[in-house]
Amino acid sequence: MQRRVIFDNRALPYLLLAPQVAVTLIFFIWPAAQALWQSVHLQDAFGLRSQFVGLENFQAVLSDPNYLETVKTTIVFSASVTVLSLASALGLAVMADSKIRAAAAYKTLLIWPYALAPAVAAVLWMFIFNPDIGILGRALNNLGYAWDYRLNDGQALTMVILAASWKQVSYNFIFFLAGLQAIPRSVLEAASIDGAGAVRRFWTITFPLLSPTTFFLLVVNIVYAFFETFGTIHALTHGGPGKATETLIFRVYQDGVVNHDLGGSSAQSVILMVIVIALTAIQFRFVERKVHYS
Amino acid sequence: MTRDRDTPRSGGRLMDMVPHLILMLGVLIFAFPIYVTIIGSTWDAATIGRGNLPLTPGGEMLNNYASAWSESQGNRVMHTPVRIMMWNSLVMALVIALGKIAISIISAYAVAFFRFPLRMVFFWMIFITLMLPVEVRIIPTYEVVANLGLIDSYAGLTIPLIASATATLLFRQFFLTIPDELVEAAKIDGAGALRFFLDVVLPLSRTNIAALFVILFIYGWNQYLWPLLITNSAEMETVVIGITKMIGNGEAATDWNLIMATTVLAMLPPVGVVVLMQRWFVKGLVDSEK
């Protein structure tokens, strides 16, 4: 945990830590404590008086059929984004890792979407799939398929899933490629000499050896789908039509910022904090285990 | 069949093509939306609005970029001139990236090279921020910023996002690998903690700093929810927010040509940084996340 040789100085370490600790206290710890406090209080319409209500806010949130619908949407959305972006990234990484010419060029061409803002990715998709002006949106309609993601729930959800996954593939690709390149060639060659074909080598050797990377990415992708896709959804569908593409984060924003329901929004925030803490804990236990292995 | 079909020596030519075909398909799926966007930025609003966007460049490119860049009004929508929004995004991205690196490197130095009361308390306090993304504490954080009078200011846009547990952990981990002998030698030479930091630790950290800078610059440039909350005035808008405001309800009667030009401009800095600094970017990503 600590180096053997250190410096002796009483005040300096505190000074060095001061900026980070100040920002953390003011903008992280204090607001999080506020969220906890608000989640067990009820404020009047003007925010002048508040009353302790215990777990009432949580009860109200969790028994709201609308909220449960949002939970369902979030699960469908996150699971689809995670599976879709992991699977396509793995496929592309395996191909880029095979000994082919121009592998470096493919790599460059595949990793840049990481740099796109989720909201900008949403705009690109909107421009293509807009039913009035988008090339593919119009093509779908011309083929006789009634495409309008602004009106149809299922189509809207499909759009946000595709746009969010599209952006995430490059991230997963980088990690899968790094993982693949860490697998010793000799193991694969030995299997190849023993007569294992490409597919068999992949499932019996490559895939198991990639499992730490896959597990890490699984957690990261769930976190991404939960928290970082706000921009995608906000830009593309604004949570609509109706509430068809409203995820948990979108709803915290909607209830808190747009509808000014502080207690409800805070209770939702606390529920989400529990989810993040659980995911982070899983991620770090995994990292620790991986350190033991290496 | 025990023939190895995967290596060129024994495989058929057709099988060699499979990786290329799949990768090209991948590239195509990523490149197509960008291509259409670039094409869209070279036509006039009416052509796009009719839904007849050709797949070849039109003649309005200079017009579109010039009016998106400097004017605040198209034929149909009002927007903040892109040069102002790009400037705001640039300031935000740079302050966040450099600020995060600066405060993380000194706090990691404090935790790694000193022993002092409450050391672990501070360490855990920083660590905990990993678990509190801004999305889950939107309202109270907004209230704090509002009470400090920082709405619609660069300080409000950047300082709340500047604490970084990831960067601190990364630097700390790196500092723990600096050999004790080096520290001993510096102490014998009479160098104090600050001298050692400036003359030895900082130069040794160059690669880590460069790698983190790329990632954090993109993180700052791409922020969405926070600027959406903190900026009300058009003068403070960032380009990512500006684009979605220009779209409004996404009707056909929108200046799609200007939106597409703005989108291309908004993509250039972060994508340019990733492509130009690819090596550092990948290193920073793989190091800082694992």
XYZ file of C-alpha atoms in Angstrom:
584
model
C 0.000 0.000 0.000
C 2.916 2.359 0.632
C 6.511 2.878 -0.480
C 9.361 2.180 1.937
C 11.225 5.414 1.399
C 9.174 8.542 1.934
C 9.572 12.235 2.611
C 9.121 13.870 6.006
C 7.032 16.945 5.857
C 4.113 17.807 8.049
C 2.149 20.351 6.074
C 3.008 19.602 2.470
C 0.923 16.438 1.927
C -2.184 18.225 3.180
C -1.507 21.127 0.837
C -1.081 18.760 -2.096
C -4.325 16.989 -1.270
C -6.281 20.181 -0.596
C -7.601 20.951 -4.121
C -8.808 17.416 -4.801
C -10.334 17.045 -1.335
C -12.049 20.442 -1.573
C -13.654 19.613 -4.925
C -14.639 16.175 -3.680
C -16.233 17.506 -0.503
C -18.096 20.384 -2.147
C -19.270 18.729 -5.353
C -19.422 15.024 -4.493
C -19.817 14.217 -0.818
C -22.038 17.176 0.103
C -24.487 16.703 -2.832
C -24.610 12.963 -2.223
C -25.438 13.615 1.431
C -28.089 16.098 0.295
C -29.606 13.462 -1.979
C -29.745 11.046 0.956
C -31.351 13.716 3.146
C -33.880 14.749 0.532
C -34.788 11.153 -0.168
C -36.267 10.802 3.324
C -37.967 14.208 3.408
C -40.990 15.707 1.751
C -40.799 19.326 0.614
C -43.754 21.620 0.062
C -44.341 23.096 -3.359
C -42.221 26.187 -2.684
C -39.317 24.341 -1.117
C -39.772 26.314 2.108
C -40.627 23.566 4.571
C -39.708 19.965 4.635
C -40.868 17.111 6.745
C -39.208 13.818 7.604
C -41.138 11.007 5.964
C -38.804 8.054 6.398
C -38.921 5.641 3.508
C -42.165 7.016 2.078
C -40.450 8.446 -1.015
C -38.885 5.086 -1.756
C -42.195 3.373 -1.230
C -43.882 5.821 -3.596
C -41.191 5.354 -6.240
C -41.070 1.579 -6.036
C -44.836 1.113 -6.090
C -45.321 3.444 -9.052
C -46.183 1.224 -12.043
C -44.595 3.888 -14.239
C -41.279 3.479 -12.443
C -41.408 -0.284 -12.774
C -42.034 0.187 -16.484
C -38.886 2.371 -16.587
C -36.954 -0.368 -14.790
C -38.090 -2.811 -17.447
C -37.115 -0.454 -20.268
C -33.705 0.074 -18.645
C -33.092 -3.662 -18.369
C -34.076 -4.326 -21.992
C -32.020 -1.350 -23.140
C -28.890 -2.138 -21.088
C -28.923 -5.859 -21.841
C -29.345 -5.250 -25.576
C -26.638 -2.592 -25.727
C -24.219 -4.748 -23.737
C -24.750 -7.941 -25.731
C -24.824 -6.227 -29.110
C -21.731 -4.088 -28.616
C -19.717 -6.843 -26.911
C -20.525 -9.454 -29.546
C -19.769 -7.266 -32.539
C -16.601 -5.895 -30.931
C -15.370 -9.416 -30.203
C -16.033 -10.490 -33.782
C -14.171 -7.514 -35.196
C -11.279 -7.886 -32.740
C -10.799 -11.578 -33.586
C -10.691 -10.669 -37.275
C -8.270 -7.781 -36.721
C -6.050 -10.029 -34.603
C -5.719 -12.706 -37.282
C -2.553 -12.319 -39.274
C -3.798 -10.219 -42.128
C -2.423 -7.300 -44.031
C -3.593 -3.793 -43.170
C -4.580 -4.797 -39.618
C -3.262 -1.448 -38.324
C -5.359 0.494 -40.816
C -8.498 -1.391 -39.799
C -7.679 -0.636 -36.182
C -7.535 3.102 -36.821
C -10.739 2.970 -38.849
C -12.541 1.152 -36.065
C -11.502 2.983 -32.900
C -12.379 6.582 -33.734
C -16.103 6.326 -32.856
C -14.933 6.266 -29.230
C -14.286 10.003 -29.625
C -17.854 10.834 -30.632
C -20.142 12.368 -28.058
C -23.138 10.074 -27.422
C -25.402 12.955 -28.408
C -23.524 13.471 -31.682
C -23.832 9.758 -32.452
C -27.554 10.185 -31.903
C -27.664 13.061 -34.400
C -25.874 10.960 -37.044
C -28.425 8.186 -36.602
C -31.299 10.619 -36.618
C -30.148 12.072 -39.915
C -30.105 8.638 -41.524
C -33.240 7.162 -39.993
C -35.471 10.217 -39.953
C -38.630 9.086 -41.758
C -38.922 12.339 -43.750
C -35.377 13.154 -44.751
C -33.181 10.198 -43.745
C -31.835 7.959 -46.488
C -32.582 4.706 -44.701
C -35.692 6.006 -42.950
C -37.243 6.871 -46.298
C -36.030 3.666 -47.868
C -37.818 1.652 -45.184
C -41.038 3.546 -45.854
C -40.668 3.164 -49.597
C -40.288 -0.572 -49.118
C -43.694 -0.551 -47.468
C -42.499 -0.797 -43.876
C -44.151 1.913 -41.780
C -41.064 3.374 -40.141
C -41.364 6.303 -37.764
C -39.367 5.964 -34.575
C -40.951 9.202 -33.351
C -44.333 7.482 -33.088
C -43.656 3.786 -32.664
C -42.475 2.586 -29.223
C -40.606 -0.482 -30.416
C -38.885 1.357 -33.247
C -37.832 4.133 -30.879
C -36.301 1.656 -28.444
C -34.532 -0.111 -31.330
C -33.104 3.220 -32.505
C -31.649 4.184 -29.118
C -30.267 0.665 -28.612
C -28.562 0.694 -32.018
C -27.169 4.212 -31.638
C -25.861 3.514 -28.124
C -24.293 0.172 -29.125
C -22.792 1.600 -32.303
C -20.847 4.105 -30.242
C -19.668 1.566 -27.678
C -18.268 -1.050 -30.093
C -14.955 0.779 -30.565
C -14.300 0.870 -26.811
C -14.896 -2.866 -26.459
C -12.878 -3.501 -29.612
C -9.780 -1.854 -28.084
C -9.962 -4.009 -24.964
C -10.703 -7.253 -26.812
C -7.825 -6.597 -29.181
C -5.469 -5.910 -26.245
C -6.716 -9.121 -24.601
C -6.266 -11.163 -27.769
C -2.759 -9.884 -28.324
C -1.813 -10.953 -24.805
C -2.629 -14.604 -25.573
C 0.608 -16.488 -26.266
C 0.843 -17.529 -29.920
C 2.519 -20.777 -28.919
C -0.622 -22.068 -27.201
C -2.710 -21.490 -30.302
C -0.063 -22.967 -32.564
C 0.194 -26.076 -30.414
C -3.561 -26.551 -30.652
C -3.384 -26.001 -34.363
C -0.731 -28.700 -34.717
C -2.942 -31.007 -32.678
C -5.535 -30.512 -35.366
C -7.927 -28.020 -33.759
C -9.609 -25.861 -36.375
C -10.107 -22.118 -36.094
C -13.569 -22.355 -34.562
C -12.552 -24.988 -32.038
C -9.426 -23.034 -31.081
C -11.561 -19.983 -30.495
C -14.055 -21.672 -28.158
C -11.648 -23.881 -26.219
C -8.646 -21.550 -25.890
C -9.198 -17.938 -26.929
C -12.602 -17.368 -25.415
C -11.785 -18.793 -21.953
C -8.536 -16.812 -21.850
C -10.482 -13.672 -22.726
C -12.981 -14.167 -19.928
C -11.363 -11.664 -17.500
C -11.515 -8.993 -20.234
C -15.072 -9.966 -21.102
C -16.162 -9.775 -17.492
C -14.541 -6.376 -17.013
C -16.202 -5.098 -20.182
C -19.531 -6.525 -19.086
C -19.494 -4.341 -15.973
C -18.205 -1.274 -17.842
C -20.870 -1.680 -20.524
C -23.668 -1.953 -18.005
C -22.418 1.236 -16.350
C -22.218 2.887 -19.785
C -25.747 1.839 -20.717
C -27.092 3.050 -17.369
C -25.351 6.386 -16.998
C -23.655 7.573 -20.142
C -26.427 7.115 -22.649
C -28.426 10.042 -21.319
C -27.158 12.184 -24.211
C -28.106 9.566 -26.801
C -31.642 9.243 -25.506
C -32.139 12.940 -24.838
C -30.989 13.901 -28.328
C -32.738 11.095 -30.197
C -36.128 10.572 -28.596
C -36.396 12.722 -25.443
C -37.534 9.553 -23.711
C -40.529 9.234 -26.005
C -42.789 8.408 -27.662
C -44.677 8.506 -24.358
C -42.174 6.944 -21.994
C -41.017 4.207 -24.343
C -37.310 5.080 -24.202
C -37.130 6.486 -20.696
C -34.336 4.848 -18.683
C -33.704 5.257 -14.958
C -31.224 8.115 -15.406
C -33.504 9.889 -17.831
C -36.247 9.673 -15.282
C -34.153 11.134 -12.453
C -33.548 14.097 -14.727
C -37.174 14.278 -15.825
C -38.635 14.075 -12.295
C -36.041 16.287 -10.679
C -35.204 18.964 -13.245
C -38.343 19.097 -15.350
C -41.069 18.147 -12.843
C -39.396 19.458 -9.637
C -40.251 16.380 -7.578
C -37.240 16.560 -5.234
C -38.124 13.739 -2.860
C -38.964 11.284 -5.615
C -35.966 12.226 -7.700
C -33.638 11.927 -4.694
C -35.022 8.534 -3.770
C -34.337 7.420 -7.341
C -30.824 8.870 -7.104
C -30.173 6.868 -3.943
C -31.407 3.681 -5.629
C -29.008 4.373 -8.513
C -26.121 5.062 -6.126
C -26.653 1.618 -4.621
C -26.498 0.130 -8.126
C -23.258 2.002 -8.984
C -21.655 1.027 -5.691
C -22.524 -2.618 -6.307
C -21.149 -2.511 -9.859
C -17.959 -0.739 -8.769
C -17.428 -3.235 -5.967
C -17.796 -6.112 -8.429
C -15.360 -4.434 -10.793
C -12.729 -3.959 -8.101
C -13.022 -7.439 -6.682
C -12.410 -8.633 -10.198
C -9.387 -6.367 -10.650
C -7.961 -7.636 -7.370
C -8.424 -11.237 -8.450
C -6.785 -10.537 -11.742
C -3.751 -9.057 -9.996
C -3.347 -12.324 -8.068
C -3.401 -14.277 -11.300
C -0.745 -12.287 -13.096
C -10.378 -32.748 -41.875
C -7.469 -31.639 -39.738
C -6.227 -29.096 -42.208
C -5.589 -25.694 -40.677
C -7.740 -23.362 -42.696
C -6.624 -20.275 -40.897
C -3.113 -19.747 -42.223
C -2.394 -18.668 -45.777
C -0.007 -21.553 -46.315
C -2.630 -24.267 -46.296
C -5.854 -22.297 -46.638
C -7.786 -21.376 -49.718
C -7.836 -17.824 -50.978
C -11.508 -17.506 -50.187
C -11.010 -18.162 -46.482
C -8.300 -15.498 -46.355
C -10.838 -12.980 -47.535
C -13.254 -13.562 -44.647
C -11.476 -11.345 -42.064
C -11.161 -8.569 -44.643
C -14.818 -8.768 -45.567
C -15.980 -8.690 -41.961
C -13.649 -5.825 -41.058
C -14.682 -3.865 -44.128
C -18.309 -4.359 -43.198
C -17.497 -3.026 -39.736
C -15.694 -0.010 -41.156
C -18.607 0.613 -43.504
C -21.138 0.552 -40.668
C -19.052 3.094 -38.769
C -18.217 5.266 -41.743
C -21.588 5.427 -43.498
C -23.335 7.803 -41.052
C -20.298 10.089 -41.149
C -20.238 10.020 -44.943
C -23.914 10.926 -45.169
C -23.390 13.718 -42.653
C -20.514 15.194 -44.614
C -22.559 14.977 -47.819
C -25.488 16.580 -46.021
C -23.286 19.507 -45.063
C -22.638 20.290 -48.754
C -26.250 20.678 -49.923
C -28.873 23.347 -49.365
C -31.610 23.001 -46.770
C -34.368 22.592 -49.369
C -32.777 19.565 -51.051
C -32.336 17.805 -47.715
C -35.795 18.853 -46.536
C -37.419 17.273 -49.590
C -35.734 14.026 -48.607
C -33.796 13.716 -51.832
C -30.284 13.909 -50.471
C -27.960 12.589 -53.179
C -24.943 10.478 -52.213
C -22.545 12.841 -53.932
C -21.328 16.237 -52.685
C -23.333 19.351 -53.504
C -22.130 22.872 -54.088
C -23.168 24.572 -50.867
C -20.309 23.443 -48.691
C -18.550 26.775 -48.204
C -21.830 28.597 -47.650
C -23.021 26.120 -45.056
C -19.828 26.031 -43.047
C -19.403 29.786 -43.206
C -22.906 30.531 -42.013
C -22.866 27.860 -39.315
C -19.502 29.155 -38.122
C -20.274 32.823 -37.838
C -23.991 33.590 -38.112
C -26.600 33.018 -35.504
C -29.501 32.450 -37.846
C -30.260 30.124 -40.725
C -33.422 30.301 -42.800
C -35.449 28.429 -40.243
C -33.604 28.094 -36.951
C -31.751 30.440 -34.656
C -28.619 29.186 -33.055
C -25.473 30.345 -31.358
C -22.647 30.793 -33.872
C -20.565 27.640 -33.948
C -17.315 29.501 -33.335
C -18.629 30.563 -29.918
C -19.849 27.072 -29.078
C -16.590 25.479 -30.233
C -14.657 27.933 -28.072
C -16.783 27.031 -25.038
C -16.281 23.316 -25.708
C -12.553 23.840 -26.105
C -12.249 25.775 -22.846
C -14.337 23.168 -21.058
C -12.361 20.208 -22.445
C -8.967 21.794 -21.744
C -9.781 22.988 -18.223
C -11.267 19.610 -17.296
C -8.374 17.614 -18.782
C -5.556 19.775 -17.394
C -7.338 20.402 -14.085
C -8.014 16.701 -13.500
C -4.407 15.834 -14.293
C -3.021 18.616 -12.082
C -5.042 17.922 -8.955
C -4.780 14.148 -9.372
C -1.037 14.039 -9.796
C -0.366 16.112 -6.688
C -2.817 14.196 -4.539
C -1.400 10.874 -5.752
C 2.058 12.210 -4.887
C 0.887 13.094 -1.388
C -0.652 9.670 -0.816
C 2.306 7.744 -2.252
C 5.316 9.661 -0.894
C 4.249 10.785 2.584
C 2.953 9.161 5.709
C 0.605 11.386 7.648
C -2.473 11.185 9.858
C -5.748 10.578 7.987
C -3.899 9.511 4.850
C -6.221 6.586 4.228
C -9.319 8.651 5.042
C -8.430 11.061 2.241
C -7.578 8.214 -0.079
C -10.962 6.591 0.440
C -12.762 9.901 0.137
C -11.272 10.334 -3.339
C -11.911 6.702 -4.178
C -15.590 7.021 -3.312
C -16.121 9.631 -6.053
C -15.832 6.742 -8.518
C -19.198 5.613 -7.261
C -20.979 8.948 -7.473
C -21.359 9.861 -11.143
C -22.887 13.286 -11.662
C -26.005 11.660 -13.112
C -27.092 10.252 -9.765
C -26.713 13.481 -7.787
C -27.953 15.931 -10.384
C -30.214 18.158 -8.312
C -28.129 18.652 -5.154
C -24.983 19.276 -7.221
C -26.887 21.793 -9.299
C -28.039 23.496 -6.077
C -24.478 23.740 -4.765
C -23.308 25.308 -8.027
C -26.266 27.693 -8.064
C -25.630 28.745 -4.453
C -22.025 29.489 -5.305
C -23.249 31.731 -8.148
C -21.498 29.611 -10.771
C -24.411 29.016 -13.179
C -23.465 30.067 -16.707
C -19.772 30.308 -15.917
C -16.717 28.334 -16.995
C -16.025 27.613 -13.329
C -19.470 26.040 -12.922
C -19.027 24.039 -16.122
C -15.656 22.605 -15.162
C -14.766 22.589 -11.448
C -17.473 20.140 -10.342
C -16.175 17.616 -12.902
C -12.523 18.087 -12.044
C -12.065 15.588 -9.200
C -10.847 12.283 -10.568
C -10.468 9.068 -8.671
C -9.355 7.178 -11.785
C -6.483 9.545 -12.556
C -5.417 9.624 -8.901
C -5.366 5.820 -8.705
C -3.424 5.588 -11.946
C -0.747 8.061 -10.853
C -0.492 6.480 -7.411
C 0.016 3.065 -8.941
C 2.721 4.457 -11.195
C 4.428 6.271 -8.293
C 4.636 3.040 -6.326
C 6.857 1.621 -9.089
C 9.450 4.396 -8.810
C 12.504 2.707 -7.229
C 13.330 3.562 -3.612
C 16.967 4.091 -4.615
C 15.933 7.066 -6.700
C 14.225 8.673 -3.727
C 17.201 7.873 -1.476
C 19.614 9.435 -3.939
C 17.506 12.562 -4.206
C 17.362 12.864 -0.423
C 21.137 12.421 -0.097
C 21.612 15.136 -2.709
C 19.543 17.349 -0.437
C 16.481 17.555 -2.688
C 13.206 18.169 -0.863
C 9.860 16.682 -1.739
C 8.916 19.482 -4.127
C 12.276 19.441 -5.930
C 11.990 15.657 -6.359
C 8.453 16.053 -7.708
C 9.416 18.690 -10.267
C 12.760 17.230 -11.354
C 12.109 13.483 -11.233
C 8.471 12.491 -10.856
C 6.944 14.922 -13.320
C 9.321 14.069 -16.215
C 8.887 10.342 -15.494
C 5.112 10.754 -15.703
C 5.124 12.288 -19.185
C 3.680 9.250 -20.938
C 0.933 8.812 -18.371
C 0.068 12.494 -18.578
C -0.131 12.434 -22.383
C -2.281 9.320 -22.378
C -4.648 10.694 -19.756
C -4.855 14.018 -21.527
C -6.264 12.414 -24.666
C -8.955 10.544 -22.772
C -9.892 13.422 -20.500
C -10.023 15.923 -23.349
C -12.579 13.712 -25.094
C -14.451 13.227 -21.823
C -14.675 16.996 -21.365
C -15.585 17.780 -24.964
C -18.382 15.192 -24.979
C -20.086 16.205 -21.712
C -23.837 16.478 -22.134
C -25.983 16.382 -19.006
C -23.841 18.801 -16.986
C -23.656 21.655 -19.534
C -27.344 21.085 -20.263
C -28.087 21.925 -16.624
C -25.486 24.587 -15.912
C -25.726 26.789 -19.002
C -28.793 28.828 -19.840
C -27.368 31.652 -21.896
C -26.631 31.104 -25.569
C -23.181 32.608 -25.055
C -22.164 29.708 -22.796
C -23.520 26.834 -24.884
C -21.189 23.975 -25.818
C -21.312 22.596 -29.327
C -22.659 19.155 -28.367
C -25.628 20.782 -26.621
C -25.945 23.369 -29.394
C -26.520 20.745 -32.080
C -29.390 19.083 -30.274
C -30.952 22.477 -29.589
C -30.741 23.321 -33.294
C -32.582 20.125 -34.153
C -35.494 20.915 -31.879
C -38.222 18.493 -32.829
C -36.374 17.145 -35.836
C -38.931 18.299 -38.405
C -38.127 18.298 -42.113
C -38.331 22.094 -42.007
C -35.085 22.456 -40.109
C -31.815 23.828 -41.426
C -30.384 20.339 -41.692
C -27.535 21.613 -43.837
C -26.326 23.873 -41.018
C -26.859 21.147 -38.435
C -24.775 18.728 -40.482
C -21.991 21.290 -40.922
C -22.043 21.916 -37.169
C -21.965 18.175 -36.483
C -18.896 17.736 -38.680
C -17.163 20.629 -36.911
C -18.105 19.266 -33.484
C -16.627 15.850 -34.336
C -13.313 17.105 -35.663
C -11.436 17.945 -32.433
C -12.107 14.741 -30.457
C -11.837 12.407 -33.455
C -8.679 14.210 -34.557
C -7.159 13.776 -31.116
C -7.901 10.031 -31.102
C -6.591 9.410 -34.597
C -3.441 11.508 -34.176
C -2.591 10.298 -30.692
C -3.782 6.733 -31.134
C -0.871 5.081 -29.391
C -1.195 7.184 -26.250
C -4.931 6.999 -26.339
C -4.950 3.198 -26.304
C -2.308 3.085 -23.585
C -4.177 5.554 -21.429
C -7.433 3.733 -21.860
C -6.145 0.263 -21.117
C -4.000 1.496 -18.194
C -6.521 3.713 -16.531
C -9.462 1.366 -16.728
C -7.804 -1.800 -15.565
